[in-house]
Amino acid sequence: MEAEPVQFLWRRYEELLEPARETVAQFVGARPQDLVFVTNATAGVNAVVRSLRLRPREELLTTSHDYNACRNVLAEAARSAAGRMTVARVPFPLRNADEALEAVLRAVTPRTRLALIDHVTSHTALIFPITRIVRELEARGVETLVDGAHAPGMVPLDVAKLNAAYYTGNLHKWVCAPKGAAFLWAREDKQVGLMPAVISHGNNTPRPGYSGFQDRFDWAGTLDQTSWLCAAEAIRWMGRLLPGGWDKLRKRNHELALQARRLLCEQLQLEPPCPENLLGAMATLPLPERFQGVLKAGKIDAEQLRLYDKFGIEVPFLRIGQPERRYFRVSAQIYNSLAEYEYLAKALRKLQATIVESLNR
């Protein structure tokens, strides 16, 4: 792009973009004409929510397991339209998928316009029963925007069969594409009037063979779309790592995540907060009791900083629920091994001992 920007952006853009779109669409179970690239799932959520013509007193529904950036989009849209954002209180720990479904349905009212539901929750690492949630909401006249930020590459996807109103997902996480690679899928009847977060040239520059939906999103100002083009090669490359392709890779990561969780629970004497059938390639666990009750004192918890600075381990520390409990989340990708989670358990025990020493002084 930098060597020949006019050649890249004007002459060859479509011929480079379309094969990438086709590969991504096939990977997530969509028609290419129903899919556009965005920079991240948050941008996809912005596009959908800010395209709604929300009326006063209409409600936008989310859950207590949502992603903060996306909740902010709903909150601002509701505020600016004199609407309301409603939060379905899904418990955590969670005993089964039915609890999540029931919590969402209890929060629906006759004014609910759109529900933002995570496919795989970020903080709590749960796979929500998304097919059942979409069907039940649809039966109640509520459209669903699925936040699939963590889903592509972690769980099998067939977004056309799911048939929510909208689905957005990241490709820079489990697909390992460069940052800035994500997609937004919209059901055909929802594409008219759906605007990108940035309105630009595509709004009045139609191209033969493309829908207005694609025109608006494909050219949203000058930006380097290299990450979009690389997404297709990332899908192919990751799919060749193991015999059995993506199915084997997803299964391998899922099994490693379960093994890691069992090991951590045993060595740190932790109670798992959900059944194994609600997990993909991540797991969130409560921190040992010695870590609990510590007030937040900065952007990142001090113990998380020490875990990285002293042991070279990066795992997020999380504060979840009311009353607040502290948790940590682990992930499993092809480059991870069970020995790394054993090392994490030892590091957490050493940090715990440090906390005990400080309390005894």
Short mmCIF file of C-alpha atoms in Angstrom, two decimals:
data_model
loop_
_atom_site.label_atom_id
_atom_site.label_comp_id
_atom_site.label_asym_id
_atom_site.label_seq_id
_atom_site.Cartn_x
_atom_site.Cartn_y
_atom_site.Cartn_z
CA MET A 1 0.00 0.00 0.00
CA GLU A 2 2.71 2.50 0.93
CA ALA A 3 4.72 1.76 -2.21
CA GLU A 4 1.77 2.36 -4.57
CA PRO A 5 -1.24 3.74 -2.65
CA VAL A 6 -3.26 4.71 -5.75
CA GLN A 7 -2.64 1.30 -7.31
CA PHE A 8 -3.66 -0.40 -4.06
CA LEU A 9 -6.70 1.71 -3.11
CA TRP A 10 -8.13 2.58 -6.53
CA ARG A 11 -7.09 0.05 -9.12
CA ARG A 12 -6.66 -3.26 -7.30
CA TYR A 13 -8.70 -2.91 -4.10
CA GLU A 14 -11.74 -4.95 -5.15
CA GLU A 15 -9.71 -7.74 -6.75
CA LEU A 16 -7.74 -8.11 -3.52
CA LEU A 17 -10.68 -7.67 -1.13
CA GLU A 18 -13.17 -10.05 -2.72
CA PRO A 19 -11.14 -13.27 -2.33
CA ALA A 20 -10.54 -12.35 1.31
CA ARG A 21 -14.25 -11.68 1.86
CA GLU A 22 -15.16 -15.00 0.23
CA THR A 23 -12.73 -16.93 2.44
CA VAL A 24 -13.94 -15.27 5.64
CA ALA A 25 -17.57 -15.72 4.63
CA GLN A 26 -17.08 -19.42 4.02
CA PHE A 27 -15.27 -19.77 7.35
CA VAL A 28 -18.14 -18.24 9.33
CA GLY A 29 -20.98 -19.75 7.28
CA ALA A 30 -22.19 -16.72 5.37
CA ARG A 31 -22.82 -15.50 1.85
CA PRO A 32 -20.11 -13.01 0.81
CA GLN A 33 -22.73 -10.40 -0.12
CA ASP A 34 -23.98 -10.35 3.48
CA LEU A 35 -20.57 -9.72 5.05
CA VAL A 36 -18.36 -6.64 5.32
CA PHE A 37 -15.07 -6.01 7.07
CA VAL A 38 -14.76 -3.72 10.09
CA THR A 39 -11.77 -2.92 12.29
CA ASN A 40 -13.10 -4.73 15.38
CA ALA A 41 -16.29 -6.08 16.90
CA THR A 42 -16.84 -2.84 18.81
CA ALA A 43 -16.94 -0.99 15.48
CA GLY A 44 -19.52 -3.53 14.29
CA VAL A 45 -21.66 -2.92 17.37
CA ASN A 46 -21.36 0.84 16.85
CA ALA A 47 -22.49 0.52 13.25
CA VAL A 48 -25.62 -1.44 14.13
CA VAL A 49 -26.70 0.41 17.26
CA ARG A 50 -26.04 3.89 15.89
CA SER A 51 -27.98 3.02 12.73
CA LEU A 52 -31.13 2.29 14.73
CA ARG A 53 -33.80 4.95 14.71
CA LEU A 54 -34.50 4.44 18.40
CA ARG A 55 -37.66 6.09 19.64
CA PRO A 56 -38.21 7.54 23.11
CA ARG A 57 -38.86 4.90 25.81
CA GLU A 58 -37.68 2.04 23.57
CA GLU A 59 -35.23 -0.29 25.26
CA LEU A 60 -31.88 -1.78 24.37
CA LEU A 61 -31.13 -5.00 26.21
CA THR A 62 -27.73 -6.34 27.23
CA THR A 63 -26.45 -8.72 29.91
CA SER A 64 -24.28 -8.42 33.00
CA HIS A 65 -21.62 -10.42 31.09
CA ASP A 66 -21.26 -7.94 28.24
CA TYR A 67 -18.12 -6.11 27.12
CA ASN A 68 -17.78 -2.63 28.62
CA ALA A 69 -17.01 -0.88 25.32
CA CYS A 70 -20.14 -2.32 23.73
CA ARG A 71 -22.29 -1.51 26.75
CA ASN A 72 -21.15 2.10 26.37
CA VAL A 73 -22.52 2.12 22.82
CA LEU A 74 -25.95 1.04 24.06
CA ALA A 75 -25.89 3.51 26.93
CA GLU A 76 -25.10 6.45 24.64
CA ALA A 77 -27.68 5.44 22.04
CA ALA A 78 -30.36 5.12 24.71
CA ARG A 79 -29.38 8.43 26.31
CA SER A 80 -29.43 10.39 23.06
CA ALA A 81 -32.84 9.01 22.05
CA ALA A 82 -34.45 9.27 25.50
CA GLY A 83 -34.60 5.49 25.51
CA ARG A 84 -33.43 3.01 28.10
CA MET A 85 -30.70 0.41 28.46
CA THR A 86 -31.75 -2.70 30.39
CA VAL A 87 -29.28 -5.22 31.83
CA ALA A 88 -30.27 -8.87 32.21
CA ARG A 89 -28.59 -10.16 35.38
CA VAL A 90 -27.08 -13.48 34.35
CA PRO A 91 -25.60 -15.15 37.44
CA PHE A 92 -21.95 -16.09 37.80
CA PRO A 93 -21.12 -18.72 38.91
CA LEU A 94 -23.56 -20.26 36.45
CA ARG A 95 -25.04 -23.74 36.92
CA ASN A 96 -26.28 -24.34 33.37
CA ALA A 97 -27.14 -22.67 30.08
CA ASP A 98 -30.82 -22.42 30.99
CA GLU A 99 -30.00 -19.86 33.68
CA ALA A 100 -28.54 -17.55 31.04
CA LEU A 101 -31.51 -17.96 28.71
CA GLU A 102 -34.04 -17.41 31.49
CA ALA A 103 -32.26 -14.28 32.74
CA VAL A 104 -32.32 -12.74 29.26
CA LEU A 105 -36.00 -13.53 28.68
CA ARG A 106 -37.00 -12.14 32.09
CA ALA A 107 -35.52 -8.79 31.10
CA VAL A 108 -37.55 -8.50 27.86
CA THR A 109 -40.44 -6.03 27.87
CA PRO A 110 -42.89 -4.89 25.16
CA ARG A 111 -40.53 -1.93 24.57
CA THR A 112 -37.38 -4.02 23.92
CA ARG A 113 -36.10 -3.11 20.45
CA LEU A 114 -32.72 -4.86 20.23
CA ALA A 115 -30.73 -7.27 22.38
CA LEU A 116 -26.92 -7.32 22.38
CA ILE A 117 -25.89 -10.85 23.37
CA ASP A 118 -22.36 -12.22 23.59
CA HIS A 119 -21.69 -15.54 21.87
CA VAL A 120 -18.62 -16.12 24.06
CA THR A 121 -18.44 -13.76 27.03
CA SER A 122 -15.16 -11.94 27.47
CA HIS A 123 -14.71 -11.74 31.26
CA THR A 124 -16.51 -14.92 32.29
CA ALA A 125 -15.49 -17.03 29.25
CA LEU A 126 -18.93 -18.63 28.89
CA ILE A 127 -20.44 -19.90 25.66
CA PHE A 128 -24.00 -18.63 25.82
CA PRO A 129 -26.79 -20.79 24.27
CA ILE A 130 -26.92 -18.31 21.42
CA THR A 131 -29.16 -20.29 19.06
CA ARG A 132 -31.84 -20.69 21.71
CA ILE A 133 -31.55 -17.06 22.82
CA VAL A 134 -31.91 -15.75 19.26
CA ARG A 135 -34.96 -17.95 18.59
CA GLU A 136 -36.71 -17.03 21.83
CA LEU A 137 -36.07 -13.31 21.36
CA GLU A 138 -37.27 -13.49 17.77
CA ALA A 139 -40.50 -15.15 18.96
CA ARG A 140 -41.00 -12.12 21.20
CA GLY A 141 -40.38 -9.65 18.38
CA VAL A 142 -36.89 -8.67 19.56
CA GLU A 143 -33.96 -8.43 17.13
CA THR A 144 -30.56 -9.73 18.24
CA LEU A 145 -27.10 -8.33 17.61
CA VAL A 146 -24.62 -11.07 18.47
CA ASP A 147 -21.27 -9.89 19.81
CA GLY A 148 -19.05 -12.72 18.60
CA ALA A 149 -15.76 -11.05 19.46
CA HIS A 150 -14.21 -14.31 20.74
CA ALA A 151 -16.16 -16.82 18.66
CA PRO A 152 -14.43 -17.06 15.23
CA GLY A 153 -11.74 -19.71 15.50
CA MET A 154 -12.85 -20.83 18.98
CA VAL A 155 -16.24 -22.34 18.13
CA PRO A 156 -17.74 -23.51 14.81
CA LEU A 157 -19.80 -20.77 13.18
CA ASP A 158 -22.75 -20.78 10.81
CA VAL A 159 -24.06 -17.24 11.05
CA ALA A 160 -26.53 -17.65 8.18
CA LYS A 161 -28.14 -20.63 9.92
CA LEU A 162 -28.18 -18.78 13.24
CA ASN A 163 -30.05 -16.03 11.38
CA ALA A 164 -29.84 -13.33 14.02
CA ALA A 165 -30.44 -9.83 12.72
CA TYR A 166 -26.71 -9.01 13.01
CA TYR A 167 -23.46 -10.79 13.93
CA THR A 168 -20.05 -9.23 14.41
CA GLY A 169 -16.80 -11.00 15.28
CA ASN A 170 -13.06 -10.45 15.58
CA LEU A 171 -10.50 -12.22 13.43
CA HIS A 172 -7.47 -10.95 15.37
CA LYS A 173 -8.15 -13.19 18.37
CA TRP A 174 -8.52 -16.94 17.74
CA VAL A 175 -7.96 -16.72 13.98
CA CYS A 176 -4.67 -14.86 14.69
CA ALA A 177 -5.12 -12.31 11.89
CA PRO A 178 -3.52 -8.87 12.40
CA LYS A 179 -5.20 -6.31 14.63
CA GLY A 180 -7.86 -4.42 12.73
CA ALA A 181 -9.46 -7.50 11.14
CA ALA A 182 -13.09 -8.16 12.03
CA PHE A 183 -16.39 -8.65 10.21
CA LEU A 184 -20.00 -7.60 10.40
CA TRP A 185 -22.72 -9.85 9.01
CA ALA A 186 -26.22 -8.52 8.51
CA ARG A 187 -29.31 -10.42 7.47
CA GLU A 188 -30.38 -9.31 4.01
CA ASP A 189 -33.52 -7.55 5.25
CA LYS A 190 -31.41 -5.52 7.72
CA GLN A 191 -28.79 -4.17 5.33
CA VAL A 192 -30.68 -1.16 3.97
CA GLY A 193 -29.90 1.86 6.13
CA LEU A 194 -27.13 0.10 8.04
CA MET A 195 -24.31 2.64 8.22
CA PRO A 196 -20.65 2.21 9.19
CA ALA A 197 -19.39 3.99 12.27
CA VAL A 198 -17.58 6.35 9.85
CA ILE A 199 -19.65 7.67 6.94
CA SER A 200 -17.44 8.34 3.96
CA HIS A 201 -17.05 7.95 0.18
CA GLY A 202 -19.02 4.72 -0.07
CA ASN A 203 -22.32 6.47 0.64
CA ASN A 204 -22.46 8.04 -2.82
CA THR A 205 -19.96 5.97 -4.81
CA PRO A 206 -21.84 2.89 -6.07
CA ARG A 207 -19.92 0.09 -7.77
CA PRO A 208 -21.38 -2.33 -10.30
CA GLY A 209 -22.07 -5.70 -8.71
CA TYR A 210 -21.97 -4.45 -5.12
CA SER A 211 -24.80 -3.63 -2.74
CA GLY A 212 -25.11 -0.31 -0.99
CA PHE A 213 -24.31 -2.18 2.23
CA GLN A 214 -20.93 -3.25 0.83
CA ASP A 215 -20.22 0.13 -0.77
CA ARG A 216 -20.72 1.96 2.52
CA PHE A 217 -18.48 -0.34 4.57
CA ASP A 218 -15.79 -1.20 2.00
CA TRP A 219 -14.69 2.39 1.61
CA ALA A 220 -15.03 4.25 4.90
CA GLY A 221 -12.19 6.72 4.40
CA THR A 222 -8.50 6.14 3.83
CA LEU A 223 -7.20 3.32 5.95
CA ASP A 224 -4.82 0.44 5.50
CA GLN A 225 -6.97 -2.61 4.78
CA THR A 226 -3.98 -4.96 4.80
CA SER A 227 -5.25 -6.72 7.93
CA TRP A 228 -8.51 -7.55 6.11
CA LEU A 229 -6.61 -9.09 3.23
CA CYS A 230 -4.40 -11.05 5.64
CA ALA A 231 -7.43 -12.56 7.41
CA ALA A 232 -7.96 -15.06 4.60
CA GLU A 233 -4.35 -16.25 4.73
CA ALA A 234 -4.52 -16.50 8.53
CA ILE A 235 -7.55 -18.79 8.19
CA ARG A 236 -5.74 -20.98 5.68
CA TRP A 237 -2.47 -21.04 7.63
CA MET A 238 -4.06 -21.89 10.98
CA GLY A 239 -6.15 -24.56 9.29
CA ARG A 240 -3.01 -26.34 8.10
CA LEU A 241 -1.31 -26.56 11.51
CA LEU A 242 -2.87 -29.88 12.53
CA PRO A 243 -4.14 -32.92 10.63
CA GLY A 244 -7.88 -32.45 10.70
CA GLY A 245 -7.71 -28.69 10.15
CA TRP A 246 -9.81 -26.23 12.09
CA ASP A 247 -12.03 -28.88 13.66
CA LYS A 248 -9.00 -30.54 15.21
CA LEU A 249 -7.48 -27.20 16.26
CA ARG A 250 -10.67 -26.08 18.02
CA LYS A 251 -10.99 -29.46 19.74
CA ARG A 252 -7.34 -29.41 20.83
CA ASN A 253 -7.65 -25.92 22.32
CA HIS A 254 -10.92 -26.80 24.06
CA GLU A 255 -9.45 -29.92 25.63
CA LEU A 256 -6.35 -28.03 26.78
CA ALA A 257 -8.51 -25.32 28.38
CA LEU A 258 -10.43 -27.99 30.32
CA GLN A 259 -7.22 -29.72 31.41
CA ALA A 260 -5.78 -26.37 32.51
CA ARG A 261 -8.89 -25.52 34.52
CA ARG A 262 -8.87 -28.91 36.27
CA LEU A 263 -5.18 -28.51 37.12
CA LEU A 264 -5.61 -24.99 38.49
CA CYS A 265 -8.67 -25.97 40.52
CA GLU A 266 -6.79 -28.90 42.05
CA GLN A 267 -3.56 -27.09 42.80
CA LEU A 268 -5.15 -23.87 44.07
CA GLN A 269 -8.18 -25.55 45.72
CA LEU A 270 -10.71 -23.62 43.63
CA GLU A 271 -14.35 -24.34 42.85
CA PRO A 272 -15.12 -24.14 39.11
CA PRO A 273 -17.82 -21.49 38.52
CA CYS A 274 -19.55 -23.25 35.59
CA PRO A 275 -19.84 -26.70 33.98
CA GLU A 276 -17.33 -27.71 31.34
CA ASN A 277 -19.93 -27.79 28.57
CA LEU A 278 -20.18 -23.99 28.72
CA LEU A 279 -16.51 -23.48 27.88
CA GLY A 280 -14.57 -23.12 24.65
CA ALA A 281 -10.86 -22.34 24.74
CA MET A 282 -10.95 -20.04 27.77
CA ALA A 283 -11.82 -20.46 31.43
CA THR A 284 -12.39 -17.98 34.23
CA LEU A 285 -11.69 -19.03 37.81
CA PRO A 286 -11.95 -17.33 41.20
CA LEU A 287 -8.67 -16.21 42.68
CA PRO A 288 -7.77 -17.87 45.99
CA GLU A 289 -9.29 -16.32 49.12
CA ARG A 290 -6.10 -14.46 50.04
CA PHE A 291 -6.56 -12.36 46.87
CA GLN A 292 -10.14 -11.42 47.72
CA GLY A 293 -11.22 -8.19 49.40
CA VAL A 294 -8.41 -6.10 47.93
CA LEU A 295 -9.63 -2.73 46.69
CA LYS A 296 -8.80 -1.68 43.15
CA ALA A 297 -5.99 0.86 43.20
CA GLY A 298 -5.11 1.40 39.55
CA LYS A 299 -5.79 0.51 35.96
CA ILE A 300 -4.32 -2.99 36.45
CA ASP A 301 -4.36 -4.89 39.72
CA ALA A 302 -1.00 -4.92 41.49
CA GLU A 303 -0.90 -8.73 41.61
CA GLN A 304 -1.46 -8.95 37.87
CA LEU A 305 1.44 -6.57 37.32
CA ARG A 306 3.66 -8.63 39.62
CA LEU A 307 2.63 -11.81 37.84
CA TYR A 308 3.97 -10.39 34.60
CA ASP A 309 6.98 -8.51 35.95
CA LYS A 310 8.27 -11.34 38.14
CA PHE A 311 7.10 -14.49 36.33
CA GLY A 312 6.51 -13.36 32.72
CA ILE A 313 2.86 -14.48 32.81
CA GLU A 314 0.08 -12.41 31.30
CA VAL A 315 -3.43 -13.29 32.48
CA PRO A 316 -6.21 -10.80 33.16
CA PHE A 317 -7.43 -10.29 36.71
CA LEU A 318 -11.15 -9.49 36.77
CA ARG A 319 -13.70 -8.12 39.23
CA ILE A 320 -17.11 -9.68 38.75
CA GLY A 321 -20.46 -9.63 40.51
CA GLN A 322 -22.16 -8.00 43.48
CA PRO A 323 -20.72 -8.52 46.01
CA GLU A 324 -17.54 -8.26 44.02
CA ARG A 325 -15.28 -11.28 43.68
CA ARG A 326 -11.89 -11.39 42.00
CA TYR A 327 -11.21 -13.83 39.17
CA PHE A 328 -8.53 -14.64 36.63
CA ARG A 329 -8.95 -15.95 33.09
CA VAL A 330 -6.78 -18.38 31.15
CA SER A 331 -6.80 -19.12 27.43
CA ALA A 332 -5.57 -22.08 25.38
CA GLN A 333 -4.14 -21.71 21.88
CA ILE A 334 -1.99 -23.97 19.72
CA TYR A 335 1.23 -22.54 21.18
CA ASN A 336 0.25 -23.31 24.80
CA SER A 337 1.07 -26.42 26.81
CA LEU A 338 -0.15 -27.84 30.11
CA ALA A 339 3.23 -27.09 31.70
CA GLU A 340 2.52 -23.36 31.37
CA TYR A 341 -0.59 -23.66 33.53
CA GLU A 342 1.41 -25.60 36.12
CA TYR A 343 3.86 -22.69 36.14
CA LEU A 344 0.93 -20.27 36.58
CA ALA A 345 -0.34 -22.24 39.58
CA LYS A 346 3.10 -22.10 41.20
CA ALA A 347 3.37 -18.37 40.52
CA LEU A 348 -0.04 -17.69 42.06
CA ARG A 349 0.88 -19.70 45.13
CA LYS A 350 4.06 -17.62 45.50
CA LEU A 351 2.07 -14.39 45.13
CA GLN A 352 -0.40 -15.68 47.72
CA ALA A 353 2.45 -16.34 50.14
CA THR A 354 3.66 -12.78 49.60
CA ILE A 355 0.20 -11.46 50.49
CA VAL A 356 0.17 -13.55 53.69
CA GLU A 357 3.59 -12.23 54.69
CA SER A 358 2.50 -8.62 54.18
CA LEU A 359 -0.60 -9.20 56.33
CA ASN A 360 1.49 -10.69 59.13
CA ARG A 361 3.84 -7.73 59.36
#
